[in-house]
Tab-separated table of C-alpha atoms in Angstrom:
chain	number	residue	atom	x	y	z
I	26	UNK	CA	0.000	0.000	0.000
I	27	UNK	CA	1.386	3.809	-0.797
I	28	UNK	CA	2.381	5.611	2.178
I	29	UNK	CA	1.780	9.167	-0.294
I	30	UNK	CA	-1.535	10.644	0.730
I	31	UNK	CA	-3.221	13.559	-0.934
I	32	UNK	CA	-6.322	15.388	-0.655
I	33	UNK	CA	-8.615	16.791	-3.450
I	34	UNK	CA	-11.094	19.740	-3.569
I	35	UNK	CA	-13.284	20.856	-6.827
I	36	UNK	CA	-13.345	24.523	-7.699
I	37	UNK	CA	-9.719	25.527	-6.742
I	38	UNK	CA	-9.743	28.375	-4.824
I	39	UNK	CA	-8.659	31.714	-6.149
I	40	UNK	CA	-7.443	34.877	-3.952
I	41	UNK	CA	-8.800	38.055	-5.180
I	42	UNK	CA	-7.083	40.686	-6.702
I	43	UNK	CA	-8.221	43.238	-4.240
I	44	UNK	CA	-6.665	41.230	-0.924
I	45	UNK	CA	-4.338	43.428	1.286
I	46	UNK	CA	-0.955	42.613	0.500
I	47	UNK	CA	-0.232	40.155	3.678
I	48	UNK	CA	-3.365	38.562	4.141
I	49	UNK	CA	-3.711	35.198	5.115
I	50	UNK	CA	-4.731	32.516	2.727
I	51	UNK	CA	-8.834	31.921	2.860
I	52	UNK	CA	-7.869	28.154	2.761
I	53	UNK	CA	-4.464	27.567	4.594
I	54	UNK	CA	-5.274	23.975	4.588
I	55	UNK	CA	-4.640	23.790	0.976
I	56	UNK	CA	-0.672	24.895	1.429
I	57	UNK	CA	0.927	23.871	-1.928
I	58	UNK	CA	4.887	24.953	-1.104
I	59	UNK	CA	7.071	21.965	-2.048
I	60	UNK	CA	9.866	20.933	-0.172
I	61	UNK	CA	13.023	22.775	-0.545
I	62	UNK	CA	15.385	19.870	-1.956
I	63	UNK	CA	12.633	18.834	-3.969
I	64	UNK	CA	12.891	22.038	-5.820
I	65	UNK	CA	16.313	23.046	-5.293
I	66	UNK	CA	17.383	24.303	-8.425
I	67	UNK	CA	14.074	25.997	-9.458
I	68	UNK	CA	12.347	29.071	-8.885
I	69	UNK	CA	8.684	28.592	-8.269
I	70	UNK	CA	7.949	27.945	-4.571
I	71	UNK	CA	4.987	25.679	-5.394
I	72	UNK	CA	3.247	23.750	-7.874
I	73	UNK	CA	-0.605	24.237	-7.693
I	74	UNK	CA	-3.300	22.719	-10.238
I	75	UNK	CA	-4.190	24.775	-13.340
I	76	UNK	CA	-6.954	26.931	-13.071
I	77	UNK	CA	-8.847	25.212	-15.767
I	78	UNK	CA	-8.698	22.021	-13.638
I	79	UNK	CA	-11.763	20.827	-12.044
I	80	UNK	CA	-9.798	19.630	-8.765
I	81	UNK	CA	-7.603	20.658	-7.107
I	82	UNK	CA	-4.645	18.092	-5.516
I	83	UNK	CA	-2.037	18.965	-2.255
I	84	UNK	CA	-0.065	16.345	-0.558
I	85	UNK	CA	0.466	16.454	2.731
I	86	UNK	CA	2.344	14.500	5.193
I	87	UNK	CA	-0.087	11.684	6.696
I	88	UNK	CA	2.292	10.635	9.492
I	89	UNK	CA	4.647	8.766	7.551
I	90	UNK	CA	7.268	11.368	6.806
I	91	UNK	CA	5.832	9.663	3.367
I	92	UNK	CA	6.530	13.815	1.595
I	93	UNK	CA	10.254	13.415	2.270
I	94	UNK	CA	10.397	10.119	0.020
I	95	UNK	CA	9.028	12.078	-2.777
I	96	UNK	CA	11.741	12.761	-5.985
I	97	UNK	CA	12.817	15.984	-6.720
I	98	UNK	CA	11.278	17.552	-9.813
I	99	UNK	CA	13.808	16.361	-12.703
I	100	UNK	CA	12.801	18.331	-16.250
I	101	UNK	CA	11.094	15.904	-18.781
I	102	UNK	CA	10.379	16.711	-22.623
I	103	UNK	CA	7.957	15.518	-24.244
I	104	UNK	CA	7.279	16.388	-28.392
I	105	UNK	CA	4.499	18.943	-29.321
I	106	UNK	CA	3.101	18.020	-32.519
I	107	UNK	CA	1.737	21.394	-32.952
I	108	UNK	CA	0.523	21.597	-36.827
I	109	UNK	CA	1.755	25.201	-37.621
I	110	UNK	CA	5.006	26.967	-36.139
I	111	UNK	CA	3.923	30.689	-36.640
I	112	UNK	CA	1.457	32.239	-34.399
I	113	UNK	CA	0.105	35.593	-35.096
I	114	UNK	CA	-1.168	38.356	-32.649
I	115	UNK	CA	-3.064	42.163	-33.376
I	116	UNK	CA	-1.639	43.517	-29.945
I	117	UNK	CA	-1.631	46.933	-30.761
I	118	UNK	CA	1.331	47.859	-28.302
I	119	UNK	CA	4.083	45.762	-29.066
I	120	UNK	CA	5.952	46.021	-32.827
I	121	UNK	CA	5.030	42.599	-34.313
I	122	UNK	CA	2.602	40.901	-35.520
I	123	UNK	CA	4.040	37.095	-35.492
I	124	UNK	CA	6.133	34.995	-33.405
I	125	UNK	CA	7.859	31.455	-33.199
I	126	UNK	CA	8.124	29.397	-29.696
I	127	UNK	CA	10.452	26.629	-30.613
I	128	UNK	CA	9.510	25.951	-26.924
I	129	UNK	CA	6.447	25.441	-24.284
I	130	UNK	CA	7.557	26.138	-20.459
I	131	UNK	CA	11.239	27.151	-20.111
I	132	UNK	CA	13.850	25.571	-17.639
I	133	UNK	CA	15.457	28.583	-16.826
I	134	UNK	CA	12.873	29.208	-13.851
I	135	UNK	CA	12.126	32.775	-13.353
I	136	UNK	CA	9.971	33.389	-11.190
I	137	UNK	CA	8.580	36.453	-12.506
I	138	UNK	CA	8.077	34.892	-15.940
I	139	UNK	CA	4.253	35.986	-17.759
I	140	UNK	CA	4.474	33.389	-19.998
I	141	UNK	CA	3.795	30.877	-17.057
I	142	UNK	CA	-0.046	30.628	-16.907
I	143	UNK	CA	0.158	29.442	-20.739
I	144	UNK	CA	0.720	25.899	-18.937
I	145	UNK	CA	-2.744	25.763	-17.628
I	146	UNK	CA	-3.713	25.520	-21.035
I	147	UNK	CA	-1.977	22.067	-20.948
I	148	UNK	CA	-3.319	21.222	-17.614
I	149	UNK	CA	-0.474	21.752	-16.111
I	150	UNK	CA	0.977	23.860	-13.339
I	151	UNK	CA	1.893	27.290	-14.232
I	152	UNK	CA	4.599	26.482	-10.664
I	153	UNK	CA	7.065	23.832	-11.207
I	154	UNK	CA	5.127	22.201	-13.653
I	155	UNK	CA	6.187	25.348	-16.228
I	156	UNK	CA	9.929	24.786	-15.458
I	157	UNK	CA	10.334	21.481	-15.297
I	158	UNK	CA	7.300	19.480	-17.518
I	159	UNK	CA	8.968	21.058	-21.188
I	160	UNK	CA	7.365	20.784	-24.648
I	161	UNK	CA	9.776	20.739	-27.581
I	162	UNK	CA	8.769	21.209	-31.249
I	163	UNK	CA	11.128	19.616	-33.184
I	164	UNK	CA	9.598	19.816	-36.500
I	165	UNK	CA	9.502	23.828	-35.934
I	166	UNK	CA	12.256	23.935	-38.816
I	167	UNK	CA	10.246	21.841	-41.561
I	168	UNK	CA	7.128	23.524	-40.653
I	169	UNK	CA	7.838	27.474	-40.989
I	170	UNK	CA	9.675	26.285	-44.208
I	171	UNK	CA	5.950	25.083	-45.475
I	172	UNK	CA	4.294	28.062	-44.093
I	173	UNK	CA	7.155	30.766	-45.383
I	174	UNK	CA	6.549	28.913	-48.741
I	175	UNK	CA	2.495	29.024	-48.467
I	176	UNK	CA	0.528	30.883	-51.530
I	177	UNK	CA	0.112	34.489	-49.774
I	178	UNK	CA	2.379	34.595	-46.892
I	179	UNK	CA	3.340	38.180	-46.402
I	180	UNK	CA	6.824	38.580	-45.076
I	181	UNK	CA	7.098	40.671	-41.590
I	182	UNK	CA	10.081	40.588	-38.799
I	183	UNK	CA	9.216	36.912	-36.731
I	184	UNK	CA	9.781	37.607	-33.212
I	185	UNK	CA	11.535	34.713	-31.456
I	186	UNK	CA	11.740	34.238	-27.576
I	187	UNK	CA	8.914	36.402	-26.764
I	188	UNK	CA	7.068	33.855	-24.498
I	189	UNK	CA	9.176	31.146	-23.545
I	190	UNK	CA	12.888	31.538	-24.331
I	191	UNK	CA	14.675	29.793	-27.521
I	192	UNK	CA	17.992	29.566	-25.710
I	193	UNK	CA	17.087	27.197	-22.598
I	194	UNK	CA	19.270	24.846	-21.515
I	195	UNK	CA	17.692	21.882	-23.839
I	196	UNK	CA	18.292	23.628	-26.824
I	197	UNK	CA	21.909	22.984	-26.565
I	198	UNK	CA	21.422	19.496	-27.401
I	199	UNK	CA	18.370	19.976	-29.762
I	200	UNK	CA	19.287	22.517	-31.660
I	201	UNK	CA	15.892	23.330	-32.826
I	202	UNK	CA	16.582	26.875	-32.923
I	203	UNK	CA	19.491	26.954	-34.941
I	204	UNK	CA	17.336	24.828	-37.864
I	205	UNK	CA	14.809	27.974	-37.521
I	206	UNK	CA	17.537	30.182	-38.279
I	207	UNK	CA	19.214	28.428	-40.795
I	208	UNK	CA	15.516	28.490	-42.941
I	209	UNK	CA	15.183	32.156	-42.440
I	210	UNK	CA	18.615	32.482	-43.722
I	211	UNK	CA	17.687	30.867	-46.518
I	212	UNK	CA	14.603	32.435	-47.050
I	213	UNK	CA	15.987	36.346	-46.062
I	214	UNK	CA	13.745	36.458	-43.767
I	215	UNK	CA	13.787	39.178	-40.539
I	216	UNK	CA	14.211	38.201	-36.994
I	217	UNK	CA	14.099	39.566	-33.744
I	218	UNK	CA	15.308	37.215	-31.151
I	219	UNK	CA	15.022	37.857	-26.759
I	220	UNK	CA	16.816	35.767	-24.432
I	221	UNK	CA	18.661	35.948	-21.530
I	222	UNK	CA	21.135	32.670	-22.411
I	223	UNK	CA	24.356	33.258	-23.341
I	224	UNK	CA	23.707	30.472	-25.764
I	225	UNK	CA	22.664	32.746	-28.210
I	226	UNK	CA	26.410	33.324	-29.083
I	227	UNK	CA	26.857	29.897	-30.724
I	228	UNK	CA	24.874	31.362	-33.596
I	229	UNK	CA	26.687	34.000	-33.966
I	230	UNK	CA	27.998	32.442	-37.720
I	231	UNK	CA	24.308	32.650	-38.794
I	232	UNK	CA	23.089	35.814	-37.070
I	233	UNK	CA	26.115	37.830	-38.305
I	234	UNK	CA	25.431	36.807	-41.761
I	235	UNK	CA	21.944	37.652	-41.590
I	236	UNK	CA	22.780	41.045	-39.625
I	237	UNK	CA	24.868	41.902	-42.673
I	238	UNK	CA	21.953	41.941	-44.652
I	239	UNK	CA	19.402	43.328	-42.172
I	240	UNK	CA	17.854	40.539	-41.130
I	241	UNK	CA	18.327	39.990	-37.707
I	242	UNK	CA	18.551	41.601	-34.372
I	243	UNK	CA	19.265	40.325	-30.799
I	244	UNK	CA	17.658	41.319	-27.186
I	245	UNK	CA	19.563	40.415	-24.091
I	246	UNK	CA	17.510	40.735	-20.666
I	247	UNK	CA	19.543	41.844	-17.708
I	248	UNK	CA	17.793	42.016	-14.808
I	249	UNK	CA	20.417	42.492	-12.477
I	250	UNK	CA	23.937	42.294	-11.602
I	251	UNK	CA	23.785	40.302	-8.201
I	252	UNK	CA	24.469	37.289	-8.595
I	253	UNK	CA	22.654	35.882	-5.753
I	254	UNK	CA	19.657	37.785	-6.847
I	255	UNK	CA	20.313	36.271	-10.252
I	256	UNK	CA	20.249	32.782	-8.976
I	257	UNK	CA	17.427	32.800	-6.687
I	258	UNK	CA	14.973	34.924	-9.041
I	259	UNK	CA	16.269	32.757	-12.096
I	260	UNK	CA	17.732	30.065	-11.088
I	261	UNK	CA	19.154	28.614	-14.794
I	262	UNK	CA	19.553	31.278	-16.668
I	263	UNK	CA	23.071	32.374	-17.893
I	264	UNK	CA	24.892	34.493	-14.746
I	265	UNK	CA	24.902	38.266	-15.384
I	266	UNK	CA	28.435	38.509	-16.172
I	267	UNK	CA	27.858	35.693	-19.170
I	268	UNK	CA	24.666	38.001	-20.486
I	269	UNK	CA	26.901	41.040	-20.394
I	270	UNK	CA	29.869	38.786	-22.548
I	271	UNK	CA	27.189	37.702	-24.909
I	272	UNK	CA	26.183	41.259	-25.705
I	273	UNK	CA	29.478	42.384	-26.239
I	274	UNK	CA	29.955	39.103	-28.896
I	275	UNK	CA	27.295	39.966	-30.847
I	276	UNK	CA	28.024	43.352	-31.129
I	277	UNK	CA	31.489	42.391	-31.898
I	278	UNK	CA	30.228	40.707	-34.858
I	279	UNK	CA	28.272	43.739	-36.061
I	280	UNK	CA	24.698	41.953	-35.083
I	281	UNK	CA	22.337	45.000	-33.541
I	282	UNK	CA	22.228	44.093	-30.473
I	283	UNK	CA	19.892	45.355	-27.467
I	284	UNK	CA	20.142	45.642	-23.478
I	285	UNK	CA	16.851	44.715	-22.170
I	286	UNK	CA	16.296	45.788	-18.440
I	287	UNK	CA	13.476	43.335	-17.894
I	288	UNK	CA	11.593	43.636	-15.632
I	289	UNK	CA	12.140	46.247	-13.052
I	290	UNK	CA	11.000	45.230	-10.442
I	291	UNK	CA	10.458	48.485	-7.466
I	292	UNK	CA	12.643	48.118	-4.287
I	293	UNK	CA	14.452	44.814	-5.800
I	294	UNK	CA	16.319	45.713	-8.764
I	295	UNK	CA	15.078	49.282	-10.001
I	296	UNK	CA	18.214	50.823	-8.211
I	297	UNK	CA	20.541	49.134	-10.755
I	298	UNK	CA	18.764	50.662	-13.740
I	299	UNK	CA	22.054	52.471	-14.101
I	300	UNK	CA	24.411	49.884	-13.350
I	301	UNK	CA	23.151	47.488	-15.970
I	302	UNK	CA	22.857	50.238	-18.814
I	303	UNK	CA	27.109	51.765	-17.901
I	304	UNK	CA	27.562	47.795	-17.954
I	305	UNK	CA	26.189	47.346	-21.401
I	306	UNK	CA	27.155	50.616	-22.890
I	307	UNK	CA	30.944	49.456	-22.029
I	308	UNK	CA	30.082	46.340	-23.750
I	309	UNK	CA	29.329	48.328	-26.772
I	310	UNK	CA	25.572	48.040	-26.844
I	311	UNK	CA	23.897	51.008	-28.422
I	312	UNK	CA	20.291	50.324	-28.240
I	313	UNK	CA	17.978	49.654	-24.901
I	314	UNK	CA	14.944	49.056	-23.405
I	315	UNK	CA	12.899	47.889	-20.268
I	316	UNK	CA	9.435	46.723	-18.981
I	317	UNK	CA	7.710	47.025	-15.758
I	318	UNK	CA	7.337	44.178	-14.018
I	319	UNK	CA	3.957	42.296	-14.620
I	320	UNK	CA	1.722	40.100	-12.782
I	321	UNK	CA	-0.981	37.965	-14.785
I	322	UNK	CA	-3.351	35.692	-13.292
I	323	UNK	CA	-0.889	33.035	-11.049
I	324	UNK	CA	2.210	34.885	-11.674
I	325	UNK	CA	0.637	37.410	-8.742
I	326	UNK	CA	1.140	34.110	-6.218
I	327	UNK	CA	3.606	32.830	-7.545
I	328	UNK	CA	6.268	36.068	-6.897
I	329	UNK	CA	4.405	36.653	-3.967
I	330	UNK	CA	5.418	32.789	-2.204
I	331	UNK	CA	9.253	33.839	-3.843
I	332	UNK	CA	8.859	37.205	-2.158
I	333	UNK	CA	7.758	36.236	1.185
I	334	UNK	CA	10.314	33.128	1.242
I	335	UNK	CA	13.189	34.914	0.030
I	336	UNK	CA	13.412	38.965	0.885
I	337	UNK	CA	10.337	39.113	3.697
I	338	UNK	CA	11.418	42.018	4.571
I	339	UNK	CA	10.524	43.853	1.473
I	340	UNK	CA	7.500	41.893	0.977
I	341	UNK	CA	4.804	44.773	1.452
I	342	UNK	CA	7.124	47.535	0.145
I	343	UNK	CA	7.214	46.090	-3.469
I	344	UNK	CA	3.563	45.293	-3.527
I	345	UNK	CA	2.586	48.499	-2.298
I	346	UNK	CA	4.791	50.186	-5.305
I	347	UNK	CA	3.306	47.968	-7.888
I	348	UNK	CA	0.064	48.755	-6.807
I	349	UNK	CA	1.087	52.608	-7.032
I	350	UNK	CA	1.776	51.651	-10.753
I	351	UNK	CA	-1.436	49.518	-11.361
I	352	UNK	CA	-4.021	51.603	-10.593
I	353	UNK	CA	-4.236	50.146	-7.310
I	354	UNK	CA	-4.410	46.806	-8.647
I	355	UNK	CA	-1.576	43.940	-8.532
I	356	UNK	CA	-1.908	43.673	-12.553
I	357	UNK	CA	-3.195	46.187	-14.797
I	358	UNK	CA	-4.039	44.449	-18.504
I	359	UNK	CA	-4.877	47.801	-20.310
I	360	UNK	CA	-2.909	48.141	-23.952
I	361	UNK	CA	-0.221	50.893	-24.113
I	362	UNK	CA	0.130	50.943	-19.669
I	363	UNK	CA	1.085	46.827	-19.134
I	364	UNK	CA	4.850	47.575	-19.986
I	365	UNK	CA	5.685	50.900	-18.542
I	366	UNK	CA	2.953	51.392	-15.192
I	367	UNK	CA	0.877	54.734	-14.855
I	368	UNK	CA	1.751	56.998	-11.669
I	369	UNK	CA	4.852	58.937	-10.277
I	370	UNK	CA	6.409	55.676	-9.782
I	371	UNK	CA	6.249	54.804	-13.027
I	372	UNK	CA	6.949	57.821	-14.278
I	373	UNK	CA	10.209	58.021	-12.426
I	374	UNK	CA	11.545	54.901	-13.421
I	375	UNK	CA	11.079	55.620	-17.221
I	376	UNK	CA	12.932	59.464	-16.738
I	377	UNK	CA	15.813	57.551	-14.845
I	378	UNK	CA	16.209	54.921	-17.977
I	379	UNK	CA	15.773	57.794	-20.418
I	380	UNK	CA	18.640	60.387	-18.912
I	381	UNK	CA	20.361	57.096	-18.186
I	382	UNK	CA	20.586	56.401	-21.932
I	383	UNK	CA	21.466	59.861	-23.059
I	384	UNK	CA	23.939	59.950	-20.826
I	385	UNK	CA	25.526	56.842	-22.787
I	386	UNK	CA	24.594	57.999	-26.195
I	387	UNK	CA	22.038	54.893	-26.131
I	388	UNK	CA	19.107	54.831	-28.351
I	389	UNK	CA	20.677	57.443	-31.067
I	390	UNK	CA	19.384	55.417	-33.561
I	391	UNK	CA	17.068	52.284	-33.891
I	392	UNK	CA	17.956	49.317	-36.208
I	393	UNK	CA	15.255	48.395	-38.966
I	394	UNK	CA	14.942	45.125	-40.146
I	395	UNK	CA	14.024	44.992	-44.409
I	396	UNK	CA	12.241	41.905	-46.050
I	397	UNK	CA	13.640	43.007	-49.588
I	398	UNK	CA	15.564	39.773	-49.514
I	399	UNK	CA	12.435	37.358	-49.020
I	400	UNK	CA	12.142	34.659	-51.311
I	401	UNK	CA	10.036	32.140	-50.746
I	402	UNK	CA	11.281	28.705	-50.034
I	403	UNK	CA	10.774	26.045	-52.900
I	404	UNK	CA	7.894	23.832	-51.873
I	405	UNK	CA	7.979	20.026	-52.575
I	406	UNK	CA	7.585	18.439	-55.662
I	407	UNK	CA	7.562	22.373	-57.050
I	408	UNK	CA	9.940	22.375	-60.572
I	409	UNK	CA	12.676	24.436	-60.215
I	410	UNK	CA	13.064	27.637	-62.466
I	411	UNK	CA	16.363	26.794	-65.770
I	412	UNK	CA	16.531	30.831	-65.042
C-alpha cells in the first residue's frame, strides 16, 4: 500500500485581486509549497493545479514522513506536434505581428516569468510544472519552411523568444533553434530574437550573416547584476556577467544588439537601472529598453510565495509600489500601460532609464529590419526555375 496521501477539492480556490498585500490565505489547509530539496534548483515555490482544472490536488504529510520520500522535480520533454510553427497576434502595443516558440515552459525558472499561466492551457501547473514538464517542437524547422513557402504569406520581422525563451538549456542538445535560423537564412527572412542565455552566441555564424543583410537583431535581458539575486529569481539562466559577454559578442560581430532591463522590479532591482545600462554601454551596446514588471493571473502568487520566502522584509514595500503603478491593482491588462505602469512611480523609473541612456549615447538610432531579400522557399515536388 502507498504511504503518499493527498487530498482533493473541486473549484480551486482563487485569492482576489483586491486582498491586502499580507493577508492570510482563505484556505491555509490547501498549502501547496514543495519541499526545498525537492525544488532546489528551481524558482517557483509551489506547484498548484491549473486553473482550468476541475480539482484541485495537495499532498500532505499523513504521518509517515511519506513527503520526504518524494523525488525531486527532474525536467522531462515531451514532443508537441503542434501543426503550424507561426502564431500571429493584433496587440496593438508591441511592434510585431508574429512569433515562433520553438519551446512550451522554459527551464530557466524565473519566477517572474508571464508566460507561465500558458501551462494551464496544458493542464499543467503554471509552478514547477512550467519549469520542469517542457514541450519541444522539433519539427519547428520543416514547418515554418511550409508556411514561409504558403501561396500568400506576407513577409514581416518573426519575433523569437517572446514567451518562452529559444535559448534554454535543452536547446543545446536539440538545436531546434538553430534549424529555424538556418531556414530564415535561406529564405531572407527578418528576426528579432530575446533571451537571456548566453547560448545565443553559438549562432553568432548565422546571425552575423543575416545582420549583414538586415535581417536579424538580438535582445539580451539583464535584470540584475547580483548574482545571488540572479540565482534565486532565475535560477538557470546564464549568470549576469555571461549576459553582459554575450552582448558584447554579438556586437562584436556587427549583429544590432539590445540591453533589455526586464523587468524592473520596485525596491528589488530598479536601483541598478544604471548599473546594468554603464555595464552594457561598455560592452558596446547602443540600443535599450525595459518593462515594468507584470503580474498575470498566477504569476501574482507565484512572486508573492518567492517574495515572502526569500526577501520578507521587502514583501509589502514592493507590492505596495506595484500597486502605485497599477491603478491600485496587482496587474493592470490595459494596452499601451502593461509595460511601462501609470503613476509617479512609473513615471520616475522611465525618466531615470531615459537620462540614463542619453547619458551613454544609447538609443541614437534604432535598427530596422528589411524583407527586400524574401524569397520564398521552394515547396515540394515544385519544378525548379532553368533561369
Amino acid at each position: 500500500m502507498s504511504r503518499a496521501s493527498s487530498h482533493a477539492l473541486r473549484h480551486p480556490p482563487v485569492t482576489a485581486p483586491s486582498e491586502p498585500a499580507g493577508a492570510p490565505s482563505a484556505f491555509p489547509e490547501l498549502a501547496v509549497a514543495i519541499d526545498r530539496e525537492r525544488r532546489r534548483g528551481r524558482g517557483a515555490q509551489s506547484n498548484a493545479s491549473g486553473r482550468y482544472e476541475a480539482e484541485v490536488r495537495v499532498a500532505f504529510d499523513d504521518g509517515w514522513q511519506s513527503l520526504e520520500e518524494l523525488p525531486p522535480f527532474k525536467t522531462t520533454v515531451a514532443v508537441d506536434t503542434s501543426r503550424k510553427v507561426i502564431t500571429r497576434n493584433d496587440s496593438p502595443d508591441i511592434g510585431f505581428d508574429r512569433s515562433i516558440n520553438p519551446y512550451r515552459g522554459c527551464e530557466h525558472g524565473c519566477v517572474y516569468c508571464f508566460a507561465r499561466p500558458t501551462h494551464a492551457y496544458l493542464g499543467l501547473s503554471p509552478g514547477l510544472d512550467f519549469e520542469s514538464k517542457l514541450f519541444a517542437k522539433p519539427d519547428a524547422p520543416a514547418l515554418l519552411e511550409k508556411e514561409l513557402a504558403a501561396t500568400g504569406y506576407e513577409p514581416r520581422m518573426i519575433a523569437i523568444g517572446t514567451n518562452t525563451d529559444p535559448y534554454q538549456p535543452i536547446e543545446r542538445e536539440r538545436k531546434i533553434m538553430r534549424g529555424i535560423l538556418e531556414v530564415l537564412e535561406r529564405a531572407g527572412h527578418p528576426v528579432g530574437i530575446v533571451t537571456k542565455s548566453a547560448l545565443v552566441t553559438r549562432d553568432i555564424d548565422i546571425l552575423s550573416r543575416m545582420a549583414q543583410r538586415n535581417l536579424a537583431k538580438v535582445a539580451i535581458s539583464v535584470t540584475t547584476l547580483d548574482p545571488k539575486l540572479a540565482r534565486t529569481m532565475e535560477p538557470r539562466a546564464s549568470t549576469p556577467p555571461k549576459r553582459l559577454e554575450a552582448l558584447k559578442q554579438l556586437a562584436d560581430a556587427g549583429i544590432p544588439t539590445t540591453v533589455m532591463v526586464a523587468p524592473v522590479i520596485p525596491a528589488l532591482n530598479d536601483s541598478e537601472i544604471e548599473r546594468i545600462l554603464d555595464a552594457a554601454a561598455h560592452a558596446g551596446i547602443k540600443e535599450a529598453a525595459y518593462v515594468l514588471l507584470r503580474l498575470p493571473l498566477e504569476v501574482r502568487d507565484l512572486f508573492r510565495e518567492w517574495l515572502m520566502a526569500n526577501y520578507p522584509d521587502r514583501y509589502r514595500h514592493v507590492f505596495t509600489l506595484i500597486r502605485d503603478m497599477r491603478g491600485g491593482r496587482d496587474y493592470d491588462s490595459q494596452w499601451g500601460t502593461r509595460m511601462k505602469g501609470t503613476g509617479p512611480m512609473a513615471w520616475t523609473i522611465g525618466r531615470r532609464f531615459e537620462i540614463a541612456c542619453e547619458r551613454l549615447g544609447l538609443n541614437k538610432r534604432r535598427s530596422k529590419l528589411t524583407t527586400d531579400h524574401f524569397a520564398k522557399p521552394k515547396r515540394g515536388g515544385e519544378q525548379l526555375s532553368l533561369f
